[in-house]
CSV table of C-alpha atoms in Angstrom, one decimal:
chain,number,residue,atom,x,y,z
A,10,ASP,CA,-50.9,-61.0,38.2
A,11,LEU,CA,-51.6,-59.2,41.5
A,12,GLN,CA,-48.0,-59.2,42.9
A,13,ILE,CA,-47.0,-56.4,40.5
A,14,LEU,CA,-49.8,-54.1,41.7
A,15,ILE,CA,-48.0,-52.8,44.6
A,16,ARG,CA,-44.6,-52.5,42.7
A,17,ASN,CA,-45.8,-50.9,39.5
A,18,TYR,CA,-48.5,-48.8,41.1
A,19,TYR,CA,-46.6,-47.9,44.5
A,20,VAL,CA,-47.9,-44.4,44.8
A,21,VAL,CA,-51.4,-45.1,43.6
A,22,TYR,CA,-51.8,-48.1,45.9
A,23,GLN,CA,-50.3,-46.2,49.0
A,24,GLU,CA,-52.7,-43.4,48.4
A,25,ALA,CA,-55.4,-45.7,48.1
A,26,SER,CA,-54.6,-47.9,51.1
A,27,GLY,CA,-53.5,-45.1,53.3
A,28,ALA,CA,-50.2,-47.2,54.1
A,29,THR,CA,-46.9,-45.5,55.0
A,30,SER,CA,-43.8,-46.1,52.8
A,31,GLY,CA,-42.6,-48.1,55.6
A,32,GLN,CA,-45.5,-50.5,55.5
A,33,LEU,CA,-45.2,-50.8,51.6
A,34,GLY,CA,-41.5,-51.5,51.9
A,35,LEU,CA,-42.4,-54.4,54.4
A,36,ILE,CA,-44.9,-55.9,52.1
A,37,LEU,CA,-42.7,-55.7,49.1
A,38,SER,CA,-39.7,-57.3,51.0
A,39,ALA,CA,-42.2,-59.9,52.3
A,40,LEU,CA,-43.3,-60.5,48.7
A,41,GLY,CA,-39.8,-60.9,47.6
A,42,VAL,CA,-38.9,-63.4,50.5
A,43,ALA,CA,-42.2,-65.3,49.7
A,44,GLY,CA,-41.3,-65.5,45.9
A,45,THR,CA,-37.9,-66.5,46.7
A,46,VAL,CA,-39.2,-69.5,48.8
A,47,ALA,CA,-41.6,-70.4,46.1
A,48,TYR,CA,-38.9,-70.9,43.4
A,49,PHE,CA,-37.8,-73.7,45.8
A,50,TYR,CA,-40.9,-75.7,45.6
A,51,ASN,CA,-42.6,-74.8,42.4
A,52,GLY,CA,-40.7,-77.2,40.4
A,53,PHE,CA,-41.3,-80.1,42.7
A,54,ILE,CA,-45.0,-79.3,42.8
A,55,ALA,CA,-45.2,-79.0,39.0
A,56,ASP,CA,-43.4,-82.4,38.6
A,57,ILE,CA,-45.9,-84.1,41.2
A,58,ILE,CA,-49.1,-82.5,40.0
A,59,LYS,CA,-50.5,-81.6,36.7
A,60,PRO,CA,-50.0,-77.9,35.8
A,61,ARG,CA,-53.6,-77.6,34.7
A,62,VAL,CA,-54.8,-78.5,38.3
A,63,ILE,CA,-52.1,-76.2,39.9
A,64,LEU,CA,-53.0,-73.2,37.7
A,65,THR,CA,-56.7,-73.7,38.4
A,66,PHE,CA,-55.8,-73.6,42.0
A,67,ALA,CA,-53.5,-70.7,41.7
A,68,TYR,CA,-56.0,-68.6,39.7
A,69,CYS,CA,-58.6,-69.2,42.2
A,70,VAL,CA,-56.3,-68.0,45.0
A,71,CYS,CA,-55.5,-64.9,43.1
A,72,THR,CA,-59.0,-64.1,42.2
A,73,ALA,CA,-60.1,-64.5,45.9
A,74,ALA,CA,-57.0,-62.4,47.1
A,75,GLY,CA,-57.8,-59.7,44.4
A,76,LEU,CA,-61.6,-59.6,45.7
A,77,VAL,CA,-60.2,-59.2,49.3
A,78,LEU,CA,-57.8,-56.5,48.3
A,79,LEU,CA,-60.7,-54.6,46.7
A,80,THR,CA,-62.2,-54.1,50.1
A,81,ASN,CA,-59.0,-52.2,51.3
A,82,PRO,CA,-58.6,-54.6,54.3
A,83,GLY,CA,-55.7,-52.7,56.1
A,84,PHE,CA,-52.0,-53.3,56.5
A,85,ILE,CA,-51.7,-56.8,58.0
A,86,PRO,CA,-54.4,-58.5,55.8
A,87,SER,CA,-52.7,-56.7,52.8
A,88,LEU,CA,-49.4,-58.3,54.1
A,89,ILE,CA,-50.8,-61.9,54.4
A,90,ILE,CA,-52.5,-61.5,51.0
A,91,PHE,CA,-49.3,-60.4,49.1
A,92,VAL,CA,-47.1,-63.1,50.8
A,93,VAL,CA,-49.9,-65.6,49.8
A,94,LEU,CA,-49.8,-64.4,46.3
A,95,GLY,CA,-45.9,-64.7,46.4
A,96,LEU,CA,-46.3,-68.2,47.6
A,97,THR,CA,-48.8,-69.3,45.0
A,98,PRO,CA,-47.1,-71.8,42.5
A,99,LEU,CA,-47.8,-70.0,39.2
A,100,TRP,CA,-44.7,-69.7,37.0
A,101,CYS,CA,-43.3,-73.3,37.0
A,102,PRO,CA,-46.5,-75.0,36.4
A,103,MET,CA,-47.1,-72.2,33.4
A,104,SER,CA,-43.8,-73.1,31.7
A,105,LYS,CA,-44.2,-76.8,32.1
A,106,LEU,CA,-47.8,-76.6,30.4
A,107,LEU,CA,-46.5,-74.5,27.7
A,108,ALA,CA,-43.5,-76.8,27.1
A,109,GLY,CA,-45.8,-79.9,27.0
A,110,MET,CA,-48.1,-78.2,24.4
A,111,THR,CA,-45.3,-77.6,22.0
A,112,PRO,CA,-44.0,-80.4,19.7
């Protein structure tokens, strides 16, 4: 998952993007807030829409976001991309899909 890229490879990402520690801290804070907000609606979405559809959408969004991140877009686009990654419904549909597949 691309969300852990900035957390686990902080120094590498900082050197590659040229961002300051304050900018990366803001990105990580925004990612945390977005992830917290996503927990509230992920379960509802997973109950309404089939998990396979949600996961297909989420993986397409993550792939597109990763391709944009490869171009080193700068601070504001990176902030937006990581917030979108944090808001992407992924874990609840994955849990529901796995629970539905087991007897």
